Each structure stands twice: as structure tokens, then as C-alpha cells.
PDB file of C-alpha atoms in Angstrom:
ATOM      1  CA  UNK V   1     -83.315  29.313-165.578  1.00 32.00           C
ATOM      2  CA  UNK V   2     -84.890  26.987-168.149  1.00 39.00           C
ATOM      3  CA  UNK V   3     -83.348  25.956-171.439  1.00 42.00           C
ATOM      4  CA  UNK V   4     -84.964  27.564-174.506  1.00 48.00           C
ATOM      5  CA  UNK V   5     -87.356  25.435-176.525  1.00 61.00           C
ATOM      6  CA  UNK V   6     -85.648  23.271-179.109  1.00 82.00           C
ATOM      7  CA  UNK V   7     -87.382  23.525-182.467  1.00 89.00           C
ATOM      8  CA  UNK V   8     -88.601  20.163-183.786  1.00 91.00           C
ATOM      9  CA  UNK V   9     -89.652  19.046-187.247  1.00 91.00           C
ATOM     10  CA  UNK V  10     -93.271  18.738-186.099  1.00 92.00           C
ATOM     11  CA  UNK V  11     -93.203  22.310-184.814  1.00 93.00           C
ATOM     12  CA  UNK V  12     -91.806  23.480-188.164  1.00 94.00           C
ATOM     13  CA  UNK V  13     -94.529  21.594-190.043  1.00 94.00           C
ATOM     14  CA  UNK V  14     -97.245  22.962-187.744  1.00 93.00           C
ATOM     15  CA  UNK V  15     -95.907  26.505-188.006  1.00 94.00           C
ATOM     16  CA  UNK V  16     -95.696  26.311-191.783  1.00 93.00           C
ATOM     17  CA  UNK V  17     -99.265  25.003-192.033  1.00 93.00           C
ATOM     18  CA  UNK V  18    -100.519  27.638-189.600  1.00 90.00           C
ATOM     19  CA  UNK V  19     -98.866  30.488-191.513  1.00 89.00           C
ATOM     20  CA  UNK V  20     -99.911  29.050-194.884  1.00 89.00           C
ATOM     21  CA  UNK V  21     -96.432  29.109-196.394  1.00 92.00           C
ATOM     22  CA  UNK V  22     -94.834  26.630-198.735  1.00 95.00           C
ATOM     23  CA  UNK V  23     -91.689  24.692-197.983  1.00 95.00           C
ATOM     24  CA  UNK V  24     -90.026  26.653-200.777  1.00 96.00           C
ATOM     25  CA  UNK V  25     -90.968  30.002-199.169  1.00 95.00           C
ATOM     26  CA  UNK V  26     -89.660  28.837-195.795  1.00 96.00           C
ATOM     27  CA  UNK V  27     -86.387  27.597-197.285  1.00 95.00           C
ATOM     28  CA  UNK V  28     -85.852  30.871-199.148  1.00 95.00           C
ATOM     29  CA  UNK V  29     -86.613  32.990-196.073  1.00 95.00           C
ATOM     30  CA  UNK V  30     -84.278  30.848-193.953  1.00 95.00           C
ATOM     31  CA  UNK V  31     -81.503  31.007-196.546  1.00 95.00           C
ATOM     32  CA  UNK V  32     -81.360  27.211-196.648  1.00 94.00           C
ATOM     33  CA  UNK V  33     -81.675  24.718-199.454  1.00 94.00           C
ATOM     34  CA  UNK V  34     -85.044  23.129-200.130  1.00 94.00           C
ATOM     35  CA  UNK V  35     -83.808  19.614-199.318  1.00 94.00           C
ATOM     36  CA  UNK V  36     -82.151  20.795-196.087  1.00 92.00           C
ATOM     37  CA  UNK V  37     -85.408  22.421-195.007  1.00 93.00           C
ATOM     38  CA  UNK V  38     -87.430  19.346-195.993  1.00 94.00           C
ATOM     39  CA  UNK V  39     -85.130  17.079-193.964  1.00 92.00           C
ATOM     40  CA  UNK V  40     -85.392  19.411-190.953  1.00 91.00           C
ATOM     41  CA  UNK V  41     -89.194  19.260-191.122  1.00 91.00           C
ATOM     42  CA  UNK V  42     -89.105  15.480-191.620  1.00 91.00           C
ATOM     43  CA  UNK V  43     -87.154  15.028-188.354  1.00 87.00           C
ATOM     44  CA  UNK V  44     -90.488  14.578-186.546  1.00 86.00           C
ATOM     45  CA  UNK V  45     -90.456  15.038-182.794  1.00 84.00           C
ATOM     46  CA  UNK V  46     -86.653  15.126-182.599  1.00 83.00           C
ATOM     47  CA  UNK V  47     -85.057  18.553-182.103  1.00 84.00           C
ATOM     48  CA  UNK V  48     -83.378  19.935-185.217  1.00 86.00           C
ATOM     49  CA  UNK V  49     -79.809  18.644-185.234  1.00 79.00           C
ATOM     50  CA  UNK V  50     -78.072  21.860-186.253  1.00 86.00           C
ATOM     51  CA  UNK V  51     -78.458  24.895-183.969  1.00 88.00           C
ATOM     52  CA  UNK V  52     -77.621  27.148-186.954  1.00 90.00           C
ATOM     53  CA  UNK V  53     -80.401  25.616-189.064  1.00 91.00           C
ATOM     54  CA  UNK V  54     -82.830  25.825-186.146  1.00 91.00           C
ATOM     55  CA  UNK V  55     -81.990  29.509-185.673  1.00 92.00           C
ATOM     56  CA  UNK V  56     -82.392  30.232-189.400  1.00 94.00           C
ATOM     57  CA  UNK V  57     -85.717  28.389-189.617  1.00 94.00           C
ATOM     58  CA  UNK V  58     -86.931  29.990-186.370  1.00 92.00           C
ATOM     59  CA  UNK V  59     -86.108  33.469-187.667  1.00 94.00           C
ATOM     60  CA  UNK V  60     -87.825  32.718-190.986  1.00 94.00           C
ATOM     61  CA  UNK V  61     -90.947  31.500-189.183  1.00 94.00           C
ATOM     62  CA  UNK V  62     -90.964  34.666-187.083  1.00 91.00           C
ATOM     63  CA  UNK V  63     -90.751  36.662-190.334  1.00 90.00           C
ATOM     64  CA  UNK V  64     -93.992  34.980-191.400  1.00 90.00           C
ATOM     65  CA  UNK V  65     -95.674  35.875-188.090  1.00 87.00           C
ATOM     66  CA  UNK V  66     -95.179  32.630-186.169  1.00 92.00           C
ATOM     67  CA  UNK V  67     -94.337  32.668-182.461  1.00 91.00           C
ATOM     68  CA  UNK V  68     -92.463  29.729-180.948  1.00 90.00           C
ATOM     69  CA  UNK V  69     -93.993  28.968-177.547  1.00 89.00           C
ATOM     70  CA  UNK V  70     -91.816  27.658-174.732  1.00 83.00           C
ATOM     71  CA  UNK V  71     -92.839  24.754-172.524  1.00 81.00           C
ATOM     72  CA  UNK V  72     -94.658  26.150-169.491  1.00 82.00           C
ATOM     73  CA  UNK V  73     -97.195  25.191-166.870  1.00 82.00           C
ATOM     74  CA  UNK V  74     -97.006  21.489-167.650  1.00 82.00           C
ATOM     75  CA  UNK V  75     -97.779  22.106-171.330  1.00 82.00           C
ATOM     76  CA  UNK V  76     -95.444  21.285-174.171  1.00 82.00           C
ATOM     77  CA  UNK V  77     -93.844  23.716-176.585  1.00 83.00           C
ATOM     78  CA  UNK V  78     -95.823  24.851-179.605  1.00 87.00           C
ATOM     79  CA  UNK V  79     -96.438  27.497-182.222  1.00 90.00           C
ATOM     80  CA  UNK V  80     -98.898  30.345-182.507  1.00 89.00           C
ATOM     81  CA  UNK V  81     -99.717  32.752-185.303  1.00 85.00           C
ATOM     82  CA  UNK V  82     -98.910  36.385-184.574  1.00 83.00           C
ATOM     83  CA  UNK V  83     -99.950  37.692-188.006  1.00 72.00           C
ATOM     84  CA  UNK V  84    -101.902  36.299-190.921  1.00 72.00           C
ATOM     85  CA  UNK V  85    -100.100  35.761-194.225  1.00 71.00           C
ATOM     86  CA  UNK V  86    -101.923  38.805-195.628  1.00 79.00           C
ATOM     87  CA  UNK V  87    -100.672  40.888-192.687  1.00 78.00           C
ATOM     88  CA  UNK V  88     -97.098  39.762-193.370  1.00 75.00           C
ATOM     89  CA  UNK V  89     -97.376  40.720-197.048  1.00 79.00           C
ATOM     90  CA  UNK V  90     -98.814  44.124-196.121  1.00 82.00           C
ATOM     91  CA  UNK V  91     -96.055  44.755-193.560  1.00 78.00           C
ATOM     92  CA  UNK V  92     -93.367  43.740-196.078  1.00 78.00           C
ATOM     93  CA  UNK V  93     -94.903  46.041-198.698  1.00 81.00           C
ATOM     94  CA  UNK V  94     -95.031  48.964-196.307  1.00 80.00           C
ATOM     95  CA  UNK V  95     -91.495  48.366-195.053  1.00 75.00           C
ATOM     96  CA  UNK V  96     -90.254  48.284-198.629  1.00 71.00           C
ATOM     97  CA  UNK V  97     -91.715  51.685-199.572  1.00 74.00           C
ATOM     98  CA  UNK V  98     -88.673  53.623-198.443  1.00 70.00           C
ATOM     99  CA  UNK V  99     -88.208  56.427-195.987  1.00 66.00           C
ATOM    100  CA  UNK V 100     -86.784  56.257-192.502  1.00 66.00           C
ATOM    101  CA  UNK V 101     -87.434  53.050-190.612  1.00 65.00           C
ATOM    102  CA  UNK V 102     -89.212  53.352-187.294  1.00 68.00           C
ATOM    103  CA  UNK V 103     -89.612  51.063-184.303  1.00 73.00           C
ATOM    104  CA  UNK V 104     -92.477  48.611-184.403  1.00 69.00           C
ATOM    105  CA  UNK V 105     -95.111  48.933-181.726  1.00 68.00           C
ATOM    106  CA  UNK V 106     -95.836  45.202-181.904  1.00 64.00           C
ATOM    107  CA  UNK V 107     -94.444  43.232-178.926  1.00 59.00           C
TER     108      UNK V 107
END
């Protein structure tokens, strides 16, 4: 069994650029301070030091439609966009309309 990919500052920066979100939006979605988020992104190729911060930032990136890709087949870890920013806004709007919540059909 392989160890899960460790989120790095470069991956955070790439994911944020890919999703088109500001550092402020990422920090708010992760529930972290702006400076904490900035320092995490500025860590470069080093894995994020705090597993709790990495989990919070990873969950926030997933909220914005970013997938964290594991190392596989001789290729390094990376990020991929699952949804566009417009898709994320539309999903959030629809989820906020009320009524019973249903399961998503998106894998």
C-alpha cells in the first residue's frame, strides 16, 4: 500500500491558479488565516508541515473542484480541475436553495 500524496506549496499554488481562486478565498474556505495559507503556499516543493492544515487546504481545494492526483506510473503528484469556477458557483447556488439534499452522481 502506498502512502497518500503529501500536499506541497507548489501544488497549492498550481491548484489555486487552475481553479482561478484568490488566496483569500482559499483561506476562507479552509478556515485558516490568510498568512497561514500564504506561508503554506510559499513552502515550495516541501510537503506542508501541518497535517491538519494540509487536510483543511485539500478539502477547500476539492470544494473548488480541484482533484489532488497521487504519484503513479513513474509520474509525480499533481492537480487537475474537476469543475470550472462557474460550475462551482452554480453547484453552491443550487445546493443553497433548500429542500432535501440528495446524493451527487459525480464520482
